[in-house]
PDB file of C-alpha atoms in Angstrom:
ATOM      1  CA  MET O   1      20.525  -1.473 -17.102  1.00  0.00           C
ATOM      2  CA  LYS O   2      18.799   2.170 -17.490  1.00  0.00           C
ATOM      3  CA  SER O   3      15.939   2.337 -19.491  1.00  0.00           C
ATOM      4  CA  THR O   4      16.178   4.966 -22.256  1.00  0.00           C
ATOM      5  CA  LEU O   5      12.246   5.436 -22.265  1.00  0.00           C
ATOM      6  CA  ASP O   6      11.639   8.895 -22.203  1.00  0.00           C
ATOM      7  CA  THR O   7       8.913   9.577 -19.323  1.00  0.00           C
ATOM      8  CA  ARG O   8       5.894  11.150 -19.212  1.00  0.00           C
ATOM      9  CA  LEU O   9       5.436  13.509 -16.178  1.00  0.00           C
ATOM     10  CA  ILE O  10       1.937  14.402 -16.332  1.00  0.00           C
ATOM     11  CA  GLU O  11       0.591  17.185 -13.217  1.00  0.00           C
ATOM     12  CA  THR O  12      -2.601  17.726 -14.304  1.00  0.00           C
ATOM     13  CA  VAL O  13      -5.829  16.185 -14.773  1.00  0.00           C
ATOM     14  CA  ASP O  14      -5.989  17.345 -17.801  1.00  0.00           C
ATOM     15  CA  GLU O  15      -2.671  15.865 -19.375  1.00  0.00           C
ATOM     16  CA  LEU O  16      -3.702  12.904 -17.983  1.00  0.00           C
ATOM     17  CA  ARG O  17      -7.100  12.998 -19.964  1.00  0.00           C
ATOM     18  CA  ALA O  18      -5.336  13.428 -23.007  1.00  0.00           C
ATOM     19  CA  TRP O  19      -2.535  11.166 -22.368  1.00  0.00           C
ATOM     20  CA  ARG O  20      -4.939   8.310 -21.746  1.00  0.00           C
ATOM     21  CA  SER O  21      -7.438   9.116 -24.710  1.00  0.00           C
ATOM     22  CA  ARG O  22      -3.684   8.925 -26.379  1.00  0.00           C
ATOM     23  CA  PHE O  23      -3.114   5.454 -24.937  1.00  0.00           C
ATOM     24  CA  ALA O  24      -6.895   4.421 -25.983  1.00  0.00           C
ATOM     25  CA  GLU O  25      -6.503   5.710 -29.566  1.00  0.00           C
ATOM     26  CA  ARG O  26      -3.146   3.466 -30.282  1.00  0.00           C
ATOM     27  CA  PHE O  27      -4.044   0.485 -29.219  1.00  0.00           C
ATOM     28  CA  GLY O  28      -7.377   0.845 -30.004  1.00  0.00           C
ATOM     29  CA  ALA O  29     -10.880   0.485 -27.716  1.00  0.00           C
ATOM     30  CA  GLY O  30     -10.388  -2.298 -24.997  1.00  0.00           C
ATOM     31  CA  LYS O  31      -7.400  -3.861 -27.018  1.00  0.00           C
ATOM     32  CA  GLY O  32      -4.559  -2.312 -24.766  1.00  0.00           C
ATOM     33  CA  ARG O  33      -3.547  -3.481 -20.940  1.00  0.00           C
ATOM     34  CA  LEU O  34      -2.878  -0.254 -19.384  1.00  0.00           C
ATOM     35  CA  GLY O  35      -0.962  -1.098 -15.721  1.00  0.00           C
ATOM     36  CA  PHE O  36      -1.302   1.062 -12.559  1.00  0.00           C
ATOM     37  CA  VAL O  37       0.511   1.564 -10.066  1.00  0.00           C
ATOM     38  CA  PRO O  38      -0.722   3.784  -6.834  1.00  0.00           C
ATOM     39  CA  THR O  39       2.175   5.625  -4.249  1.00  0.00           C
ATOM     40  CA  MET O  40       2.531   8.325  -2.071  1.00  0.00           C
ATOM     41  CA  GLY O  41       6.181   8.432  -3.589  1.00  0.00           C
ATOM     42  CA  ALA O  42       9.486   7.796  -1.397  1.00  0.00           C
ATOM     43  CA  LEU O  43       9.569   5.016  -4.013  1.00  0.00           C
ATOM     44  CA  HIS O  44      11.906   1.987  -2.865  1.00  0.00           C
ATOM     45  CA  PRO O  45      12.441  -1.238  -4.452  1.00  0.00           C
ATOM     46  CA  GLY O  46       8.813  -3.107  -3.124  1.00  0.00           C
ATOM     47  CA  HIS O  47       7.471  -0.529  -5.295  1.00  0.00           C
ATOM     48  CA  MET O  48       9.493  -0.885  -8.217  1.00  0.00           C
ATOM     49  CA  SER O  49       8.635  -4.762  -7.887  1.00  0.00           C
ATOM     50  CA  LEU O  50       4.869  -3.527  -8.523  1.00  0.00           C
ATOM     51  CA  VAL O  51       6.723  -1.861 -11.416  1.00  0.00           C
ATOM     52  CA  GLU O  52       8.537  -4.515 -12.666  1.00  0.00           C
ATOM     53  CA  ALA O  53       4.896  -6.905 -12.633  1.00  0.00           C
ATOM     54  CA  ALA O  54       3.516  -4.495 -14.344  1.00  0.00           C
ATOM     55  CA  LEU O  55       5.350  -3.755 -17.097  1.00  0.00           C
ATOM     56  CA  LYS O  56       5.596  -7.986 -17.714  1.00  0.00           C
ATOM     57  CA  GLU O  57       1.617  -8.001 -17.977  1.00  0.00           C
ATOM     58  CA  CYS O  58       0.807  -4.407 -19.739  1.00  0.00           C
ATOM     59  CA  HIS O  59       1.531  -2.758 -22.697  1.00  0.00           C
ATOM     60  CA  HIS O  60       1.880   1.097 -20.621  1.00  0.00           C
ATOM     61  CA  VAL O  61       2.443   1.531 -17.231  1.00  0.00           C
ATOM     62  CA  ILE O  62       1.793   4.591 -15.434  1.00  0.00           C
ATOM     63  CA  VAL O  63       3.160   5.309 -11.648  1.00  0.00           C
ATOM     64  CA  SER O  64       0.727   7.629  -9.660  1.00  0.00           C
ATOM     65  CA  ILE O  65       2.789   9.673  -6.835  1.00  0.00           C
ATOM     66  CA  PHE O  66       0.871  11.615  -4.569  1.00  0.00           C
ATOM     67  CA  VAL O  67       0.136  11.986  -0.713  1.00  0.00           C
ATOM     68  CA  ASN O  68      -3.177  11.743   0.305  1.00  0.00           C
ATOM     69  CA  PRO O  69      -4.184  14.228   2.796  1.00  0.00           C
ATOM     70  CA  LEU O  70      -7.265  12.547   3.256  1.00  0.00           C
ATOM     71  CA  GLN O  71      -6.088   8.945   4.142  1.00  0.00           C
ATOM     72  CA  PHE O  72      -3.456  11.277   7.153  1.00  0.00           C
ATOM     73  CA  GLY O  73      -5.459  11.623  11.131  1.00  0.00           C
ATOM     74  CA  GLN O  74      -4.498  14.531  13.273  1.00  0.00           C
ATOM     75  CA  GLY O  75      -1.227  14.574  14.311  1.00  0.00           C
ATOM     76  CA  GLU O  76       0.102  11.808  11.937  1.00  0.00           C
ATOM     77  CA  ASP O  77       3.126  12.690   9.890  1.00  0.00           C
ATOM     78  CA  PHE O  78       1.851  14.177   6.478  1.00  0.00           C
ATOM     79  CA  ASN O  79       3.705  17.774   6.496  1.00  0.00           C
ATOM     80  CA  ARG O  80       7.435  15.186   7.019  1.00  0.00           C
ATOM     81  CA  TYR O  81       6.047  12.211   4.822  1.00  0.00           C
ATOM     82  CA  PRO O  82       8.655  11.965   2.811  1.00  0.00           C
ATOM     83  CA  ARG O  83       8.838  13.703  -0.619  1.00  0.00           C
ATOM     84  CA  PRO O  84      12.102  13.241  -2.628  1.00  0.00           C
ATOM     85  CA  PHE O  85      10.260  13.399  -6.232  1.00  0.00           C
ATOM     86  CA  GLU O  86      13.289  13.807  -8.293  1.00  0.00           C
ATOM     87  CA  LYS O  87      14.803  10.438  -6.737  1.00  0.00           C
ATOM     88  CA  ASP O  88      11.278   8.746  -7.247  1.00  0.00           C
ATOM     89  CA  MET O  89      11.018  10.489 -11.216  1.00  0.00           C
ATOM     90  CA  GLU O  90      14.910   7.930 -11.899  1.00  0.00           C
ATOM     91  CA  PHE O  91      13.230   4.887 -10.651  1.00  0.00           C
ATOM     92  CA  CYS O  92      10.361   5.070 -12.592  1.00  0.00           C
ATOM     93  CA  ARG O  93      12.653   6.181 -15.941  1.00  0.00           C
ATOM     94  CA  ALA O  94      14.777   3.336 -15.191  1.00  0.00           C
ATOM     95  CA  ALA O  95      12.471   0.884 -14.958  1.00  0.00           C
ATOM     96  CA  GLY O  96      10.986   2.144 -17.988  1.00  0.00           C
ATOM     97  CA  VAL O  97       7.799   3.642 -16.749  1.00  0.00           C
ATOM     98  CA  HIS O  98       5.490   5.334 -19.566  1.00  0.00           C
ATOM     99  CA  ALA O  99       4.375   7.988 -17.549  1.00  0.00           C
ATOM    100  CA  VAL O 100       4.077   9.622 -14.169  1.00  0.00           C
ATOM    101  CA  PHE O 101       1.075  11.020 -12.522  1.00  0.00           C
ATOM    102  CA  HIS O 102       2.130  13.797 -10.017  1.00  0.00           C
ATOM    103  CA  PRO O 103      -0.842  16.067  -9.276  1.00  0.00           C
ATOM    104  CA  GLY O 104      -0.953  19.099  -6.626  1.00  0.00           C
ATOM    105  CA  VAL O 105      -3.830  18.672  -3.911  1.00  0.00           C
ATOM    106  CA  GLU O 106      -5.392  20.897  -5.888  1.00  0.00           C
ATOM    107  CA  GLN O 107      -5.796  18.740  -8.824  1.00  0.00           C
ATOM    108  CA  MET O 108      -7.324  16.121  -6.519  1.00  0.00           C
ATOM    109  CA  TYR O 109      -9.853  18.068  -4.433  1.00  0.00           C
ATOM    110  CA  PRO O 110     -10.415  21.405  -6.668  1.00  0.00           C
ATOM    111  CA  GLN O 111     -13.410  22.023  -4.298  1.00  0.00           C
ATOM    112  CA  GLY O 112     -11.532  21.324  -1.525  1.00  0.00           C
ATOM    113  CA  GLN O 113     -11.800  18.313   1.037  1.00  0.00           C
ATOM    114  CA  GLU O 114     -14.788  19.795   2.886  1.00  0.00           C
ATOM    115  CA  GLY O 115     -17.926  18.594   1.220  1.00  0.00           C
ATOM    116  CA  LEU O 116     -16.076  16.386  -0.811  1.00  0.00           C
ATOM    117  CA  THR O 117     -18.059  12.487  -1.817  1.00  0.00           C
ATOM    118  CA  ARG O 118     -15.723   9.607  -0.271  1.00  0.00           C
ATOM    119  CA  VAL O 119     -16.439   6.343  -0.141  1.00  0.00           C
ATOM    120  CA  ALA O 120     -16.961   4.369   3.007  1.00  0.00           C
ATOM    121  CA  PRO O 121     -15.589   0.509   3.251  1.00  0.00           C
ATOM    122  CA  PRO O 122     -17.646  -1.321   4.803  1.00  0.00           C
ATOM    123  CA  ARG O 123     -17.332  -1.187   8.803  1.00  0.00           C
ATOM    124  CA  HIS O 124     -16.486  -5.109   9.596  1.00  0.00           C
ATOM    125  CA  LEU O 125     -12.972  -5.022   6.769  1.00  0.00           C
ATOM    126  CA  ILE O 126     -12.065  -0.967   9.016  1.00  0.00           C
ATOM    127  CA  ARG O 127     -13.241  -1.701  12.629  1.00  0.00           C
ATOM    128  CA  HIS O 128     -10.217  -3.159  14.077  1.00  0.00           C
ATOM    129  CA  LEU O 129      -6.525  -3.977  13.165  1.00  0.00           C
ATOM    130  CA  CYS O 130      -5.217  -0.292  12.032  1.00  0.00           C
ATOM    131  CA  GLY O 131      -8.919   0.944  11.581  1.00  0.00           C
ATOM    132  CA  ALA O 132      -8.822   1.167  15.458  1.00  0.00           C
ATOM    133  CA  PHE O 133      -6.153   3.289  15.596  1.00  0.00           C
ATOM    134  CA  ARG O 134      -6.014   5.538  12.293  1.00  0.00           C
ATOM    135  CA  PRO O 135     -10.041   6.378  12.450  1.00  0.00           C
ATOM    136  CA  GLY O 136     -10.954   8.115   8.594  1.00  0.00           C
ATOM    137  CA  HIS O 137      -7.793   6.472   7.236  1.00  0.00           C
ATOM    138  CA  PHE O 138      -9.587   3.653   4.931  1.00  0.00           C
ATOM    139  CA  GLU O 139     -12.447   6.341   4.141  1.00  0.00           C
ATOM    140  CA  GLY O 140      -9.765   8.579   2.648  1.00  0.00           C
ATOM    141  CA  VAL O 141      -7.660   5.710   1.153  1.00  0.00           C
ATOM    142  CA  ALA O 142     -10.518   4.172  -0.766  1.00  0.00           C
ATOM    143  CA  THR O 143     -11.878   7.549  -2.084  1.00  0.00           C
ATOM    144  CA  VAL O 144      -8.448   8.300  -3.755  1.00  0.00           C
ATOM    145  CA  VAL O 145      -7.951   5.153  -4.877  1.00  0.00           C
ATOM    146  CA  CYS O 146     -11.307   5.304  -6.404  1.00  0.00           C
ATOM    147  CA  LYS O 147     -10.616   8.529  -8.082  1.00  0.00           C
ATOM    148  CA  LEU O 148      -7.385   7.655  -9.282  1.00  0.00           C
ATOM    149  CA  PHE O 149      -9.023   4.513 -10.929  1.00  0.00           C
ATOM    150  CA  GLY O 150     -11.524   6.888 -12.646  1.00  0.00           C
ATOM    151  CA  MET O 151      -9.069   9.529 -13.481  1.00  0.00           C
ATOM    152  CA  VAL O 152      -6.917   6.820 -15.140  1.00  0.00           C
ATOM    153  CA  GLN O 153      -8.730   3.910 -16.518  1.00  0.00           C
ATOM    154  CA  PRO O 154      -6.267   1.077 -15.988  1.00  0.00           C
ATOM    155  CA  GLN O 155      -7.175  -2.241 -16.881  1.00  0.00           C
ATOM    156  CA  ARG O 156      -4.656  -3.736 -13.851  1.00  0.00           C
ATOM    157  CA  ALA O 157      -3.886  -1.948 -11.079  1.00  0.00           C
ATOM    158  CA  TYR O 158      -1.122  -3.496  -8.151  1.00  0.00           C
ATOM    159  CA  PHE O 159      -1.051  -3.034  -4.726  1.00  0.00           C
ATOM    160  CA  GLY O 160       1.553  -5.333  -2.430  1.00  0.00           C
ATOM    161  CA  GLU O 161       0.686  -7.414   0.345  1.00  0.00           C
ATOM    162  CA  LYS O 162       2.229  -5.324   2.926  1.00  0.00           C
ATOM    163  CA  ASP O 163      -0.822  -3.128   3.052  1.00  0.00           C
ATOM    164  CA  TYR O 164      -3.305  -6.305   3.547  1.00  0.00           C
ATOM    165  CA  GLN O 165      -5.754  -3.867   4.997  1.00  0.00           C
ATOM    166  CA  GLN O 166      -5.719  -1.562   2.410  1.00  0.00           C
ATOM    167  CA  LEU O 167      -5.676  -4.072   0.007  1.00  0.00           C
ATOM    168  CA  VAL O 168      -8.947  -6.244   1.042  1.00  0.00           C
ATOM    169  CA  VAL O 169     -10.424  -2.750   1.705  1.00  0.00           C
ATOM    170  CA  ILE O 170      -9.627  -2.116  -2.252  1.00  0.00           C
ATOM    171  CA  ARG O 171     -10.712  -5.880  -3.550  1.00  0.00           C
ATOM    172  CA  GLN O 172     -14.177  -5.100  -1.755  1.00  0.00           C
ATOM    173  CA  MET O 173     -14.395  -1.548  -3.021  1.00  0.00           C
ATOM    174  CA  VAL O 174     -13.822  -3.055  -6.450  1.00  0.00           C
ATOM    175  CA  LYS O 175     -16.346  -5.785  -6.277  1.00  0.00           C
ATOM    176  CA  ASP O 176     -19.277  -3.233  -4.976  1.00  0.00           C
ATOM    177  CA  LEU O 177     -18.824  -0.701  -6.876  1.00  0.00           C
ATOM    178  CA  ASN O 178     -18.513  -2.855 -10.111  1.00  0.00           C
ATOM    179  CA  LEU O 179     -14.996  -1.136 -11.119  1.00  0.00           C
ATOM    180  CA  PRO O 180     -13.485  -2.534 -14.654  1.00  0.00           C
ATOM    181  CA  VAL O 181     -10.163  -3.438 -12.919  1.00  0.00           C
ATOM    182  CA  THR O 182      -8.653  -6.065 -12.108  1.00  0.00           C
ATOM    183  CA  ILE O 183      -6.374  -5.832  -8.545  1.00  0.00           C
ATOM    184  CA  VAL O 184      -2.929  -7.573  -8.820  1.00  0.00           C
ATOM    185  CA  PRO O 185      -1.655  -8.004  -5.881  1.00  0.00           C
ATOM    186  CA  ALA O 186       2.456  -8.819  -4.691  1.00  0.00           C
ATOM    187  CA  PRO O 187       4.092 -10.130  -2.132  1.00  0.00           C
ATOM    188  CA  THR O 188       5.998  -8.338   0.490  1.00  0.00           C
ATOM    189  CA  TYR O 189       9.292  -7.157  -0.037  1.00  0.00           C
ATOM    190  CA  ARG O 190      11.516  -7.250   2.442  1.00  0.00           C
ATOM    191  CA  GLU O 191      15.221  -6.305   3.618  1.00  0.00           C
ATOM    192  CA  PRO O 192      17.648  -9.113   4.172  1.00  0.00           C
ATOM    193  CA  ASP O 193      17.430  -9.010   7.941  1.00  0.00           C
ATOM    194  CA  GLY O 194      13.137  -9.366   7.131  1.00  0.00           C
ATOM    195  CA  LEU O 195      11.960  -5.850   7.942  1.00  0.00           C
ATOM    196  CA  ALA O 196       8.876  -5.387   4.969  1.00  0.00           C
ATOM    197  CA  MET O 197      10.317  -2.045   3.687  1.00  0.00           C
ATOM    198  CA  SER O 198       7.943   0.611   3.895  1.00  0.00           C
ATOM    199  CA  SER O 199       8.697   4.147   3.432  1.00  0.00           C
ATOM    200  CA  ARG O 200       9.028   5.009   6.615  1.00  0.00           C
ATOM    201  CA  ASN O 201      11.754   2.452   7.932  1.00  0.00           C
ATOM    202  CA  VAL O 202      13.575   6.138   6.875  1.00  0.00           C
ATOM    203  CA  TYR O 203      12.785   7.768   9.636  1.00  0.00           C
ATOM    204  CA  LEU O 204      13.916   4.734  12.605  1.00  0.00           C
ATOM    205  CA  ASP O 205      17.178   5.436  14.108  1.00  0.00           C
ATOM    206  CA  GLN O 206      19.753   2.749  14.337  1.00  0.00           C
ATOM    207  CA  GLY O 207      18.460   1.191  17.338  1.00  0.00           C
ATOM    208  CA  GLN O 208      14.868   1.294  16.173  1.00  0.00           C
ATOM    209  CA  ARG O 209      16.516  -0.119  13.080  1.00  0.00           C
ATOM    210  CA  ARG O 210      18.463  -2.792  14.793  1.00  0.00           C
ATOM    211  CA  VAL O 211      15.386  -4.091  16.621  1.00  0.00           C
ATOM    212  CA  ALA O 212      12.687  -3.536  13.939  1.00  0.00           C
ATOM    213  CA  PRO O 213      12.565  -6.957  11.595  1.00  0.00           C
ATOM    214  CA  GLU O 214      11.604  -8.800  15.021  1.00  0.00           C
ATOM    215  CA  LEU O 215       8.362  -7.965  14.175  1.00  0.00           C
ATOM    216  CA  TYR O 216       9.003 -10.233  10.977  1.00  0.00           C
ATOM    217  CA  LYS O 217      10.560 -13.101  13.331  1.00  0.00           C
ATOM    218  CA  ALA O 218       7.347 -12.601  15.829  1.00  0.00           C
ATOM    219  CA  LEU O 219       4.910 -13.145  12.889  1.00  0.00           C
ATOM    220  CA  CYS O 220       7.230 -16.195  11.767  1.00  0.00           C
ATOM    221  CA  PHE O 221       7.174 -17.424  15.196  1.00  0.00           C
ATOM    222  CA  VAL O 222       3.560 -17.688  15.702  1.00  0.00           C
ATOM    223  CA  ALA O 223       2.992 -19.279  12.214  1.00  0.00           C
ATOM    224  CA  ASP O 224       5.319 -22.168  13.062  1.00  0.00           C
ATOM    225  CA  GLN O 225       4.177 -22.678  16.870  1.00  0.00           C
ATOM    226  CA  ALA O 226       0.625 -22.892  15.758  1.00  0.00           C
ATOM    227  CA  GLY O 227       0.738 -24.786  12.422  1.00  0.00           C
ATOM    228  CA  SER O 228       2.696 -27.295  13.928  1.00  0.00           C
ATOM    229  CA  GLY O 229       0.411 -27.577  16.570  1.00  0.00           C
ATOM    230  CA  GLN O 230       3.233 -26.727  19.142  1.00  0.00           C
ATOM    231  CA  MET O 231       1.254 -23.983  20.694  1.00  0.00           C
ATOM    232  CA  SER O 232      -2.637 -23.349  19.912  1.00  0.00           C
ATOM    233  CA  LEU O 233      -3.865 -19.933  18.432  1.00  0.00           C
ATOM    234  CA  SER O 234      -4.497 -18.565  21.290  1.00  0.00           C
ATOM    235  CA  GLU O 235      -1.087 -19.288  22.983  1.00  0.00           C
ATOM    236  CA  ALA O 236       1.140 -18.304  20.088  1.00  0.00           C
ATOM    237  CA  LEU O 237      -0.129 -14.988  19.774  1.00  0.00           C
ATOM    238  CA  ALA O 238       0.140 -14.733  23.650  1.00  0.00           C
ATOM    239  CA  ALA O 239       4.323 -14.962  23.264  1.00  0.00           C
ATOM    240  CA  GLY O 240       4.230 -13.574  20.090  1.00  0.00           C
ATOM    241  CA  ARG O 241       2.893 -10.426  21.958  1.00  0.00           C
ATOM    242  CA  GLU O 242       5.308 -10.558  25.090  1.00  0.00           C
ATOM    243  CA  LYS O 243       8.570 -11.329  22.221  1.00  0.00           C
ATOM    244  CA  ILE O 244       7.500  -7.608  20.511  1.00  0.00           C
ATOM    245  CA  ALA O 245       5.918  -5.612  23.952  1.00  0.00           C
ATOM    246  CA  ALA O 246       9.237  -7.091  25.307  1.00  0.00           C
ATOM    247  CA  LEU O 247      11.231  -4.543  23.239  1.00  0.00           C
ATOM    248  CA  PRO O 248      13.059  -1.631  24.046  1.00  0.00           C
ATOM    249  CA  GLY O 249      10.940   1.833  23.088  1.00  0.00           C
ATOM    250  CA  VAL O 250       9.020  -0.872  21.022  1.00  0.00           C
ATOM    251  CA  THR O 251       4.448   0.149  21.577  1.00  0.00           C
ATOM    252  CA  LEU O 252       2.530  -2.926  20.672  1.00  0.00           C
ATOM    253  CA  GLN O 253      -0.482  -1.776  19.047  1.00  0.00           C
ATOM    254  CA  TYR O 254      -1.565  -5.111  17.692  1.00  0.00           C
ATOM    255  CA  LEU O 255      -0.536  -9.407  16.781  1.00  0.00           C
ATOM    256  CA  GLU O 256      -3.748 -10.562  15.727  1.00  0.00           C
ATOM    257  CA  ALA O 257      -4.706 -13.679  13.400  1.00  0.00           C
ATOM    258  CA  CYS O 258      -7.810 -13.421  10.666  1.00  0.00           C
ATOM    259  CA  ASP O 259      -9.413 -14.506   8.284  1.00  0.00           C
ATOM    260  CA  PRO O 260      -7.652 -13.101   5.316  1.00  0.00           C
ATOM    261  CA  VAL O 261     -11.010 -12.166   2.785  1.00  0.00           C
ATOM    262  CA  SER O 262     -13.155 -10.941   5.591  1.00  0.00           C
ATOM    263  CA  LEU O 263     -10.359  -9.977   8.060  1.00  0.00           C
ATOM    264  CA  GLU O 264     -12.370 -11.529  11.131  1.00  0.00           C
ATOM    265  CA  PRO O 265     -10.067 -12.867  14.258  1.00  0.00           C
ATOM    266  CA  LEU O 266      -9.983 -16.328  14.393  1.00  0.00           C
ATOM    267  CA  VAL O 267     -10.102 -18.531  17.763  1.00  0.00           C
ATOM    268  CA  SER O 268      -8.378 -21.569  15.850  1.00  0.00           C
ATOM    269  CA  PHE O 269      -5.316 -22.219  13.530  1.00  0.00           C
ATOM    270  CA  ALA O 270      -6.689 -22.707   9.873  1.00  0.00           C
ATOM    271  CA  ARG O 271      -5.330 -22.387   6.234  1.00  0.00           C
ATOM    272  CA  PRO O 272      -5.610 -19.835   4.910  1.00  0.00           C
ATOM    273  CA  MET O 273      -4.712 -17.410   7.480  1.00  0.00           C
ATOM    274  CA  VAL O 274      -3.120 -14.070   7.564  1.00  0.00           C
ATOM    275  CA  ILE O 275      -1.235 -12.689  10.857  1.00  0.00           C
ATOM    276  CA  LEU O 276      -1.160  -9.195  11.151  1.00  0.00           C
ATOM    277  CA  VAL O 277       1.088  -6.570  13.767  1.00  0.00           C
ATOM    278  CA  ALA O 278       1.477  -3.246  13.995  1.00  0.00           C
ATOM    279  CA  ALA O 279       3.811  -1.318  16.579  1.00  0.00           C
ATOM    280  CA  LYS O 280       5.389   1.823  17.450  1.00  0.00           C
ATOM    281  CA  PHE O 281       8.865   2.850  17.585  1.00  0.00           C
ATOM    282  CA  GLY O 282       9.096   5.600  19.293  1.00  0.00           C
ATOM    283  CA  GLU O 283       6.892   7.825  16.842  1.00  0.00           C
ATOM    284  CA  VAL O 284       7.079   5.786  13.405  1.00  0.00           C
ATOM    285  CA  ARG O 285       4.696   3.184  13.311  1.00  0.00           C
ATOM    286  CA  LEU O 286       5.701  -0.096  11.345  1.00  0.00           C
ATOM    287  CA  ILE O 287       2.957  -2.744  10.138  1.00  0.00           C
ATOM    288  CA  ASP O 288       3.595  -6.014   8.402  1.00  0.00           C
ATOM    289  CA  ASN O 289       1.677  -9.452   7.739  1.00  0.00           C
ATOM    290  CA  VAL O 290       2.173 -13.523   7.015  1.00  0.00           C
ATOM    291  CA  ILE O 291       0.713 -14.843   5.051  1.00  0.00           C
ATOM    292  CA  VAL O 292      -0.184 -18.826   5.909  1.00  0.00           C
ATOM    293  CA  SER O 293      -1.805 -20.433   3.117  1.00  0.00           C
TER     294      SER O 293
END
């Protein structure tokens, strides 16, 4: 059933400030719980699972839709990143989202991107995994999320575990900068065949889409083989890498097992741990992970 809520569209920082003030007036200082789901749009059921969790726990929920240029490197897909805004608004209205913040780049970075104060995540969290292949990416992520937290001033913010390294970076930023927001993680949302839902899945052609679930199968293979003791962790990772590297048209970037807090690589099986993968299907880069608790 669709919600009858009139979702408020907010496009400027001034409008957001006024909306946030009305929320504070309605609930009183410190009494209302505002939930926030930051996104780059191209919403799918994985995003909406975050919205659903926020709606259960908060008085009001606001979703941001902003394709952040700071987190795209040279030659990446910023200009062609999907932007189906009207469809995204339909998703939010149907779910019962109270407001959508959809700023332009000039609203987020009114003085431009050069000379902008930026948030630099700890080196040990971004020196490997996606950070090794996307230099500057996590600085861009941390900067825009920090700005959004300052603008929206939520009590709770919801992030998917699919972007696990991003989740760790944001948690550390909140802790280090004493930001008054609780980070709420949500499990990776998957297609029936196991493929992690991602806005970039729309780029896959039919052949790539058929083999893409092999990433998740490789992660599960490593977890099962190492967890059961049939292989050492290094042997299981090596075998998993071979499976992915053998896929037609697929280039493996990494398959690693790491500590879930520090992201330091592990040399032997331990609980808890997170096994992470990134691979390119032609020009389409997909990531996934499995958390072993």
